Tab-separated table of C-alpha atoms and ligand atoms in Angstrom:
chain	number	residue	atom	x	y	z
A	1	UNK	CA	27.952	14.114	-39.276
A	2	UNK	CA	26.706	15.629	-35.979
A	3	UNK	CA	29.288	15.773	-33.505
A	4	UNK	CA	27.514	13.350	-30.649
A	5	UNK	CA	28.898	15.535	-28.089
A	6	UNK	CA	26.765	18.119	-26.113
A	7	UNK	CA	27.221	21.328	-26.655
A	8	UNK	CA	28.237	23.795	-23.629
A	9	UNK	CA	24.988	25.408	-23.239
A	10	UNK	CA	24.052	28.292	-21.062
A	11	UNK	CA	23.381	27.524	-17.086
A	12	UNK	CA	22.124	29.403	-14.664
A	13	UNK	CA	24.744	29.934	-11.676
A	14	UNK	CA	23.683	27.009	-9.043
A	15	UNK	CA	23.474	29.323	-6.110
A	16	UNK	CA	21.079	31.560	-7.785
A	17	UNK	CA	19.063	28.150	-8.763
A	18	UNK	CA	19.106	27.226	-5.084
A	19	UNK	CA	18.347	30.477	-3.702
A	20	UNK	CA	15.216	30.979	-5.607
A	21	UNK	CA	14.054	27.268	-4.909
A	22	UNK	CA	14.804	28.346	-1.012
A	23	UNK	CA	12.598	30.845	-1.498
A	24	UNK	CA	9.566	29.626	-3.719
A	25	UNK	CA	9.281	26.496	-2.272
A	26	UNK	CA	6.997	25.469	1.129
A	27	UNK	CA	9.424	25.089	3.898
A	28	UNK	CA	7.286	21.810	5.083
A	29	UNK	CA	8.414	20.496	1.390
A	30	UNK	CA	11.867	21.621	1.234
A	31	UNK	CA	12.326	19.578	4.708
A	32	UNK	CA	11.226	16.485	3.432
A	33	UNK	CA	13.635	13.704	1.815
A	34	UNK	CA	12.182	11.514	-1.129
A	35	UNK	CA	10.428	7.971	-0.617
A	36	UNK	CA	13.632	5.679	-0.804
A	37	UNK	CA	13.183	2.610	-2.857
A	38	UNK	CA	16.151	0.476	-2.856
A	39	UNK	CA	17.903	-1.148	-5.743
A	40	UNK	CA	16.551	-4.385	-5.960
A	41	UNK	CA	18.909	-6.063	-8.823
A	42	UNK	CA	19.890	-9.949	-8.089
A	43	UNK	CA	18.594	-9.950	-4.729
A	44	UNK	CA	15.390	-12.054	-3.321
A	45	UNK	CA	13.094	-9.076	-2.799
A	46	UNK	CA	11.112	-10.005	0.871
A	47	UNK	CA	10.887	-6.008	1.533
A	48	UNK	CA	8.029	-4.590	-0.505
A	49	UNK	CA	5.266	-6.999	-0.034
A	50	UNK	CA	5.072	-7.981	-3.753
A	51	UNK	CA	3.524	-11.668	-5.105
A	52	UNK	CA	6.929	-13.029	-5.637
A	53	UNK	CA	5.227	-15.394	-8.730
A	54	UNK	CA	5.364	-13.579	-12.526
A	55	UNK	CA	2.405	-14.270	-14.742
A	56	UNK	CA	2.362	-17.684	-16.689
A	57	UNK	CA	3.901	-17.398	-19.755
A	58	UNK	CA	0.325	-17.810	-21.480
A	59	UNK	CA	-1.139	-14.949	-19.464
A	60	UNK	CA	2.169	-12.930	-20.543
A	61	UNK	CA	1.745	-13.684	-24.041
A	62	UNK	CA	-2.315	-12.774	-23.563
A	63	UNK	CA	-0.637	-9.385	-21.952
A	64	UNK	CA	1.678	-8.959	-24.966
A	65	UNK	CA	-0.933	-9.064	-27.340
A	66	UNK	CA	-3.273	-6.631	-25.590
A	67	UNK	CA	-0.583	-4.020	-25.416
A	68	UNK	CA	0.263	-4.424	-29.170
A	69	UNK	CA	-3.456	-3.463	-30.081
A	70	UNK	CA	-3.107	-0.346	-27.617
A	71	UNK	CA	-3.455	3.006	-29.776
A	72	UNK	CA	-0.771	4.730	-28.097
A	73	UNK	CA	-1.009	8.050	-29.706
A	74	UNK	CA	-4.973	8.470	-28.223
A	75	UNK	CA	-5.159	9.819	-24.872
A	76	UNK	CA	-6.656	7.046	-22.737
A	77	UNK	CA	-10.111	6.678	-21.745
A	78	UNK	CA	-10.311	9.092	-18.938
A	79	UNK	CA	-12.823	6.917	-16.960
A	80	UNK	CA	-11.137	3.504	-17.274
A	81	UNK	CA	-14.812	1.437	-17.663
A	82	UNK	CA	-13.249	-1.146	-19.228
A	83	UNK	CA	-11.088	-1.705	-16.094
A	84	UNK	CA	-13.849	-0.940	-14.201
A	85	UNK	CA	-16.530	-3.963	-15.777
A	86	UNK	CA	-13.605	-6.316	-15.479
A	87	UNK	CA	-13.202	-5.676	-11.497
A	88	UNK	CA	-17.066	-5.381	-11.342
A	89	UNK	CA	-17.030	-8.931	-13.171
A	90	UNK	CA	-14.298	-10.635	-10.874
A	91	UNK	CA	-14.972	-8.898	-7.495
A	92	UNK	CA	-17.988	-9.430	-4.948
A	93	UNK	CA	-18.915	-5.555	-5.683
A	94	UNK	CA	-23.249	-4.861	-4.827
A	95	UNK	CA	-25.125	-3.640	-7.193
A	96	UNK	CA	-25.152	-0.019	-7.845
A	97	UNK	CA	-21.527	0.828	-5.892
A	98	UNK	CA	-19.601	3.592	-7.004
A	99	UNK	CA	-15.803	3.062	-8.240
A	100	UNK	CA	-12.997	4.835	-9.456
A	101	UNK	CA	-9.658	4.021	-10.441
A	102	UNK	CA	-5.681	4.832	-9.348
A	103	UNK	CA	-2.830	5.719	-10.209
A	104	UNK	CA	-1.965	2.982	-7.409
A	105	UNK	CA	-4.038	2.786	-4.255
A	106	UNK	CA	-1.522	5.835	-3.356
A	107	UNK	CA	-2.776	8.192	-5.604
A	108	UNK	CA	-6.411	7.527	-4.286
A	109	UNK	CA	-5.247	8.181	-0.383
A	110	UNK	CA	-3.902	11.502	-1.580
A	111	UNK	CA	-7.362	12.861	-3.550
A	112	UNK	CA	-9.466	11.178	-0.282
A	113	UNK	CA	-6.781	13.292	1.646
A	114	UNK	CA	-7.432	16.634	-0.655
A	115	UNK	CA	-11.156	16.333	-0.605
A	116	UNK	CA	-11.167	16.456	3.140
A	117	UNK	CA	-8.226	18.933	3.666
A	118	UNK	CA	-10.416	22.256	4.849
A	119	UNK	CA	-8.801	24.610	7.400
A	120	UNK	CA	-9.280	22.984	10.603
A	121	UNK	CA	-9.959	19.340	9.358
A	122	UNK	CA	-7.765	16.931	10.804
A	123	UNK	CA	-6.947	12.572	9.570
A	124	UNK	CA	-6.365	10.166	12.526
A	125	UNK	CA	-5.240	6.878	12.110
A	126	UNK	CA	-3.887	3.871	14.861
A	127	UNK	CA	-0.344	3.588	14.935
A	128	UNK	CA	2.321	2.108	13.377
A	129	UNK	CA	0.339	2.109	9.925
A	130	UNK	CA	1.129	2.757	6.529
A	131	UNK	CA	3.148	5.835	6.142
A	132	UNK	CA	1.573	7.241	3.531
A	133	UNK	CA	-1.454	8.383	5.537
A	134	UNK	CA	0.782	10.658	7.700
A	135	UNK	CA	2.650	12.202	4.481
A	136	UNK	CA	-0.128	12.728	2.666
A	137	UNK	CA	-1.787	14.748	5.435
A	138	UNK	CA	1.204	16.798	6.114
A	139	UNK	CA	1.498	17.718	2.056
A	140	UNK	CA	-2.058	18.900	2.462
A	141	UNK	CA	-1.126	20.851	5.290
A	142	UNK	CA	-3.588	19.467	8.138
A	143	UNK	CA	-2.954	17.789	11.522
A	144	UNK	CA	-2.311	14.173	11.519
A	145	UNK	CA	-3.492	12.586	14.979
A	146	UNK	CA	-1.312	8.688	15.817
A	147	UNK	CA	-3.847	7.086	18.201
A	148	UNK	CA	-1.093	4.199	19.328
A	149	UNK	CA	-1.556	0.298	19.232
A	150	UNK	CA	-2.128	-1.460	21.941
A	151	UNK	CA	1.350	-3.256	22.706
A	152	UNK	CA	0.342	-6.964	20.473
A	153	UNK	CA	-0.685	-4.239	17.557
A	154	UNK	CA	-4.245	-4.858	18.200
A	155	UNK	CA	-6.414	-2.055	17.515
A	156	UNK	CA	-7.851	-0.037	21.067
A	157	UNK	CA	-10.767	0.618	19.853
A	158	UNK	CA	-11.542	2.519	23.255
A	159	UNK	CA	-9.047	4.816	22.453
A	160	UNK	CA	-9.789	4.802	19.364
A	161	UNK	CA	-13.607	5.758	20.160
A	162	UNK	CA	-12.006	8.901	22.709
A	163	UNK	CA	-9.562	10.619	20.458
A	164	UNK	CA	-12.577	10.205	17.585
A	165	UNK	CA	-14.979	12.022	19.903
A	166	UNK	CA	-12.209	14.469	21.257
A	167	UNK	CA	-10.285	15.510	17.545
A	168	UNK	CA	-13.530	14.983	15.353
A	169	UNK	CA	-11.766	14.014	12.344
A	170	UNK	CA	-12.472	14.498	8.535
A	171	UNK	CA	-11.382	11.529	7.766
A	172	UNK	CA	-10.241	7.825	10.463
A	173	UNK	CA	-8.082	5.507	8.198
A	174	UNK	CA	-7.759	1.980	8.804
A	175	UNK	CA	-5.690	-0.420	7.190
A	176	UNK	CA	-6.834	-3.884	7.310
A	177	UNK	CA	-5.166	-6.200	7.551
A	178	UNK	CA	-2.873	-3.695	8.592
A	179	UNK	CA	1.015	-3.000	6.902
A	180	UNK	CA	3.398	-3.334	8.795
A	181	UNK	CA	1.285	-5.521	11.741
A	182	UNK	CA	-0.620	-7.941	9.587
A	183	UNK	CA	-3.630	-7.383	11.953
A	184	UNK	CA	-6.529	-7.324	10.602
A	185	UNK	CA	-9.298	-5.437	12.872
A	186	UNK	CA	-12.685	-7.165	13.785
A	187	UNK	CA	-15.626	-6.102	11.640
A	188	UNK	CA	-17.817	-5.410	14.774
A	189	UNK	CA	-14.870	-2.935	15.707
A	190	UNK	CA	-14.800	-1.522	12.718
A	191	UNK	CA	-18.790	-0.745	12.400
A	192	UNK	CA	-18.551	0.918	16.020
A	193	UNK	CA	-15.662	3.208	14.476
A	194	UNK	CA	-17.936	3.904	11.410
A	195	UNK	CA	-20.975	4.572	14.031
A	196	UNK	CA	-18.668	6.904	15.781
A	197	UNK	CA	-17.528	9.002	13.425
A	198	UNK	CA	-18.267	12.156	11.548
A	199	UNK	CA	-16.683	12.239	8.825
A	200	UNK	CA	-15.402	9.652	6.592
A	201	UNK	CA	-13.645	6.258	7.682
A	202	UNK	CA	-11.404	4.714	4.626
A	203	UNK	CA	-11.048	0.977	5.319
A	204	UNK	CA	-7.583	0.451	3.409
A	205	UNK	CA	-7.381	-3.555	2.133
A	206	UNK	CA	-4.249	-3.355	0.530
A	207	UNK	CA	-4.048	-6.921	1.703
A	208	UNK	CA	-7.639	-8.359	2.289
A	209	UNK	CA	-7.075	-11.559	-0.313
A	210	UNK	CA	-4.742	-13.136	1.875
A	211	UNK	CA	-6.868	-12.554	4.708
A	212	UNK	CA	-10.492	-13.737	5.832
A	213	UNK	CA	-13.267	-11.255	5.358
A	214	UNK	CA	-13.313	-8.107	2.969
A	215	UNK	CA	-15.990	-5.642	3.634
A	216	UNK	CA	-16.649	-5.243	-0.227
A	217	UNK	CA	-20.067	-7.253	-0.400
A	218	UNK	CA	-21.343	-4.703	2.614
A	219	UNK	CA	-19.397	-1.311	1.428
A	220	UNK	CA	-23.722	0.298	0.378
A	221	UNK	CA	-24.412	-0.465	4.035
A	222	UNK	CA	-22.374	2.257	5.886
A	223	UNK	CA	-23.112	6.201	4.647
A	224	UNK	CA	-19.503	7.071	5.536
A	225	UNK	CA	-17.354	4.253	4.486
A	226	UNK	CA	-14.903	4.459	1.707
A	227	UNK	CA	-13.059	0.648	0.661
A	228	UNK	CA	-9.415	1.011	-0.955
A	229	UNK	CA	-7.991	-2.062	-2.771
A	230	UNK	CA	-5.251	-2.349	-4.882
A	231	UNK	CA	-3.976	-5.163	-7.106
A	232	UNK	CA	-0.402	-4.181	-6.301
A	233	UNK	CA	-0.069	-7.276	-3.777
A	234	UNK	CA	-1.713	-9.710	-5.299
A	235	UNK	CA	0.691	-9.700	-8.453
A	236	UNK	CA	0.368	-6.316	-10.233
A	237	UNK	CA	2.531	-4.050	-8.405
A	238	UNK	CA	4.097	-2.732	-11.727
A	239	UNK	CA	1.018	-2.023	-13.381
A	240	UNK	CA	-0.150	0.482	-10.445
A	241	UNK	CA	-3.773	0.330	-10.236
A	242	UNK	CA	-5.945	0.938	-7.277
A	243	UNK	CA	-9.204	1.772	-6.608
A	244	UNK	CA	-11.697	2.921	-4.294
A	245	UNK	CA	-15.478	1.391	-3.990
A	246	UNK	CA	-18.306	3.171	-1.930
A	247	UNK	CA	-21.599	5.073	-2.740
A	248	UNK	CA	-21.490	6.940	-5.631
A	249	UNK	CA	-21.722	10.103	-3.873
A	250	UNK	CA	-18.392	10.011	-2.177
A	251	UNK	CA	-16.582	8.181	-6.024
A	252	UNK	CA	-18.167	11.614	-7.910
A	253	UNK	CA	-16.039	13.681	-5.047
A	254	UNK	CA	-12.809	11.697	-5.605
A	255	UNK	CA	-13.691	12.388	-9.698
A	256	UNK	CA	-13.430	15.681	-9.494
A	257	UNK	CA	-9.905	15.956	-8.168
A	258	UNK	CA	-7.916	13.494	-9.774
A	259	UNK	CA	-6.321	14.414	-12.928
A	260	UNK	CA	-8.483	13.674	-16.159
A	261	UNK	CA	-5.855	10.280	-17.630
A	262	UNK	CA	-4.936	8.909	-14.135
A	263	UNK	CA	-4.995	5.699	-15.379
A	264	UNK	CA	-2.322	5.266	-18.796
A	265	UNK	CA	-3.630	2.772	-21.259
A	266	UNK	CA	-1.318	0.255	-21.328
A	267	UNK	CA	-2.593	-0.284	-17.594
A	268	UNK	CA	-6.249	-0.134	-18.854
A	269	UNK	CA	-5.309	-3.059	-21.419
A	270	UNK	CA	-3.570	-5.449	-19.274
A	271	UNK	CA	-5.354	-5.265	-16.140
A	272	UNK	CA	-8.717	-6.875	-17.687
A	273	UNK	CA	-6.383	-10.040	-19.507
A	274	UNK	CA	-4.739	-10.494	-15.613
A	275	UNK	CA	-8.181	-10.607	-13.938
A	276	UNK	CA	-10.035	-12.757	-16.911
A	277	UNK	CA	-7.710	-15.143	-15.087
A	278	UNK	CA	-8.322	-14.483	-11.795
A	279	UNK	CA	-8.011	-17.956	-10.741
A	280	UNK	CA	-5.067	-18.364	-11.343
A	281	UNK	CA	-3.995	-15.054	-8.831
A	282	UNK	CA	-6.270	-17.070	-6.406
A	283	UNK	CA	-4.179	-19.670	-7.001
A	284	UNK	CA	-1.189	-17.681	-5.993
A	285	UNK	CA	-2.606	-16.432	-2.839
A	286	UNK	CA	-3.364	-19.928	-1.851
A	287	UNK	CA	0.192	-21.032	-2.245
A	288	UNK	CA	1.260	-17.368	-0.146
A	289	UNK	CA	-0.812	-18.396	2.790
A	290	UNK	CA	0.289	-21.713	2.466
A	291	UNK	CA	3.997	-20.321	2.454
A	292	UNK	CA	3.200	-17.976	5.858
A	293	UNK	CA	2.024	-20.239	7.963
A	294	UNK	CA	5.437	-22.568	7.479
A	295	UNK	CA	7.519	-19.372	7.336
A	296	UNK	CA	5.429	-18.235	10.842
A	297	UNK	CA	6.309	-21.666	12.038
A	298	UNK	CA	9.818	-21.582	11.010
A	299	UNK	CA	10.785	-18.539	12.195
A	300	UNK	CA	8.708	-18.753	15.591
A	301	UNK	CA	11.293	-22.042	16.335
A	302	UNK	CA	13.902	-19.590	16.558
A	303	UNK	CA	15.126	-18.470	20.072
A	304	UNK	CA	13.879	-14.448	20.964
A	305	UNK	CA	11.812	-14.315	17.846
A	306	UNK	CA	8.182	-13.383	18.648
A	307	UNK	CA	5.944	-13.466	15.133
A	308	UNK	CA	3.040	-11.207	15.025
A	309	UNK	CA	-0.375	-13.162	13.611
A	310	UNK	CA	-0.762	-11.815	10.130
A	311	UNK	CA	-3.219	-11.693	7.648
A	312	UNK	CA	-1.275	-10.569	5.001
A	313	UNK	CA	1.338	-11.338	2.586
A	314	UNK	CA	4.165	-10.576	5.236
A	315	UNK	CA	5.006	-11.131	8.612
A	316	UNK	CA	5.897	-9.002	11.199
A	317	UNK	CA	8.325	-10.459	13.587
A	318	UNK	CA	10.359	-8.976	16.632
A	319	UNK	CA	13.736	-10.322	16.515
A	320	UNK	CA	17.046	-10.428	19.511
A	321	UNK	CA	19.027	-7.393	16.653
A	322	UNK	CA	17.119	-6.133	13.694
A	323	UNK	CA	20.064	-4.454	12.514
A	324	UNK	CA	22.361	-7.142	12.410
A	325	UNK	CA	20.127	-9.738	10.778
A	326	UNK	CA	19.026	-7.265	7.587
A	327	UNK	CA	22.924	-6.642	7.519
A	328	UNK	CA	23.061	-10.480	7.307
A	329	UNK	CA	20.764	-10.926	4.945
A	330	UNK	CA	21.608	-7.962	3.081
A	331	UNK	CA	25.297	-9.631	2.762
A	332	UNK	CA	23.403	-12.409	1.234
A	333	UNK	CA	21.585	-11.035	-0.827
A	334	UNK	CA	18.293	-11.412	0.531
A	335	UNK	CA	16.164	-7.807	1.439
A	336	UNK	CA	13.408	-7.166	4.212
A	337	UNK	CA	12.089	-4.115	5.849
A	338	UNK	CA	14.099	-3.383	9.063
A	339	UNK	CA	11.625	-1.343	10.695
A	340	UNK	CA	13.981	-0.898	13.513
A	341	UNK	CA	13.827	2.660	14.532
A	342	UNK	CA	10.984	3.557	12.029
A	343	UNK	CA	8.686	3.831	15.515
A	344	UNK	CA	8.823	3.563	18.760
A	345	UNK	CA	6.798	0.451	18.914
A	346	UNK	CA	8.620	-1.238	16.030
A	347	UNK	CA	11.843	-1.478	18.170
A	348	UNK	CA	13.865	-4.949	16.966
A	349	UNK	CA	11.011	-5.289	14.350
A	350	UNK	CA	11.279	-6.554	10.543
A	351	UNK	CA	9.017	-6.996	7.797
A	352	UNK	CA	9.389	-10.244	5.959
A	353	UNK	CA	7.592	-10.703	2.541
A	354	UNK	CA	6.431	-14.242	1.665
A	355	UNK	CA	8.110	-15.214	-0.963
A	356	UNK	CA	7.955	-18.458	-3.080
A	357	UNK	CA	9.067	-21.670	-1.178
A	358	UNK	CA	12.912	-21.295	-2.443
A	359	UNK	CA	13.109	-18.085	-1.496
A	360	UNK	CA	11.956	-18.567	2.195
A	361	UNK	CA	13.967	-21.599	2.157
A	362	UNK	CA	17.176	-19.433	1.644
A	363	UNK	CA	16.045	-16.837	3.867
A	364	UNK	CA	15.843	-19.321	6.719
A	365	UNK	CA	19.421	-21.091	5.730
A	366	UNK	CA	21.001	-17.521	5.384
A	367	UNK	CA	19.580	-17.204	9.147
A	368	UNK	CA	21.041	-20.696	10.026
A	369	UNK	CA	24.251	-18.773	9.767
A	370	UNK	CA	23.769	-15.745	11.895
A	371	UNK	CA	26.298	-15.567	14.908
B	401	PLP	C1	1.058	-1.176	-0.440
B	401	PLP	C2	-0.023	-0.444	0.223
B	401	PLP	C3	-0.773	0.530	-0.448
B	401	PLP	C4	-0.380	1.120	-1.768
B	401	PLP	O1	-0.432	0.286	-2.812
B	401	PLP	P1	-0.377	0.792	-4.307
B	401	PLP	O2	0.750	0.011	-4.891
B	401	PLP	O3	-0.138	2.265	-4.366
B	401	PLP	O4	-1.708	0.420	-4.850
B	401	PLP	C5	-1.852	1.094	0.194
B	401	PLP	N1	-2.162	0.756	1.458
B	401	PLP	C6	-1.444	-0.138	2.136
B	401	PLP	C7	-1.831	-0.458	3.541
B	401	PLP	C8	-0.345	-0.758	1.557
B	401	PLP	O5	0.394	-1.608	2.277
């Protein structure tokens, strides 16, 4: 018998290992601290902006099925077109759009931010956004520029429209509906942005199901925009795919840069069984909105709590202590984003997933009991 003990092996002295990491690795790296994602076990998860529903047990056992068949000892196929024809089958897309597929919608901000990352190119974005934008851009090593929200987290376009003509930017992102506002911008505003700048403007709608207009049907109009959609909110946030849509000329740019198997096939087998019944994730959005507007309502009846109009899956809302009610909840079990201190303009600010009914039931009797 083996003994199942390990065996002392050789290690380099930890010093040494540290010195030579101090001195190999960028400084702008070594200054960073890791993404933190919270352990999530027994609690009622209203911080990541996930569909709170599972799949039906049919659907699961229509995912089990297609995973079995999966040849897991092939490399996958490196272009995903089966994923591909099943969006192209369940989503508004015109004819002749260019596609390609994510690791996550994250992965695809990252090669948009490589393929624009020259010396002297710069990303500009409104602020607060998603954060990802801003790290992304600083891993590539260009300037990020935060053009800030008006003071409701509308969009100034004006301002927008002056620091566009003044930085000249590679590339303008714009998330909407926005995380963590919920605003989504209007499409005339939007156009005028697209008009005004010279490079590239990504339209991020990590939430545009749950909201009311999607630029997808008019993405061959505009010669420099780039859509990004992800199935991560709308019930597929484990799965990690995203994808970008535009003309084909700016999808063959993102092709070259992403590594050949981005997409695993497990992924590329369950992804077409989800949307065959996309119905039924329509179905699940329904009952989401359906869910915000009551939780809005709710919440709004509270004294000092001023909720943001959203368009997405969450709801922003500017409460009397931020601190001490996601200690609260946190006590109880119950997570959200306290954004408190995140940005300036987020001050007293959390971000409260929808959840099903019972969970935003408990959420609201866990803040009956707030001092
Ligand atoms: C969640 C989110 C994403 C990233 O989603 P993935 O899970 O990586 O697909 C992208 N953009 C915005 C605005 C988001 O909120």
């Amino acid at each position: 018998m083996n003994d199942p003990r390990p065996l002392p092996t050789p290690r380099a002295d930890d010093a040494d290992v540290a010195s030579r990491v101090a001195s190999t690795v960028r400084a702008d790296v070594r200054s960073l601290s890791a993404y933190p994602v919270p352990k999530t076990d027994g609690c009622i998860q209203l911080h990541a902006n996930e569909n709170p529903y599972p799949l039906p047990a049919p659907v699961r056992r229509a995912v089990a099925a297609a995973v079995a068949r999966v040849p897991v000892h092939r490399y996958p196929d490196g272009a995903g077109d089966v994923v591909k024809a099943a969006l192209a089958a369940a989503l508004p897309l015109p004819e002749g759009a260019g596609l390609v597929l994510g690791n996550g919608s994250d992965e695809l901000i990252q090669l948009l931010t490589t393929v624009v990352a020259r010396p002297g190119a710069s990303v500009l974005a409104p602020e607060p956004t998603f954060v990802m934008y801003r790290i992304y851009a600083k891993q590539a090593g260009i300037p990020y520029v935060a053009v800030p929200l008006r003071p409701d987290f509308t969009v100034d376009e004006d301002a927008m429209l002056a620091a566009i003509a003044r930085e000249r930017p590679a590339l303008v992102w714009l998330a909407s509906p926005n995380n963590p506002t919920g605003y989504r911008m209007p499409v005339a505003s939007i156009e005028r942005i697209l008009a005004a700048a010279p490079g590239v403007v990504v339209v991020d709608e990590a939430y545009a199901d749950f909201g009311d207009h999607s630029l997808l049907p008019r993405v061959l109009e505009f010669a420099n925009l780039v859509l990004l959609r992800t199935l991560s909110k709308v019930g597929l946030a484990g799965v990690r795919l995203g994808y970008a849509v535009a003309h084909p000329a700016w999808i063959a740019e993102l092709d070259k840069v992403r590594s050949p198997y981005n997409v695993n096939a497990l992924t590329q087998a369950v992804v077409p069984v989800v949307l065959a019944s996309a119905g039924l994730l329509a179905e699940q959005v329904a009952a989401i909105r359906a869910e915000r507007s009551r939780l809005a309502e709710a919440l709004a009846a509270r004294a000092g709590v001023t909720v943001f109009p959203s368009e997405a899956n969450f709801l922003l809302v500017r409460v009397p202590d931020a601190d001490a009610w996601a200690a609260h909840l946190r006590a109880r079990r119950i997570l959200v984003k306290n954004l408190n201190g995140s940005h300036r303009a987020l001050e007293q600010c959390l971000r409260i997933t929808v959840g099903t009914p019972e969970e935003n039931g408990a959420l609201l009797a866990a803040l009956g009991s707030l001092p």
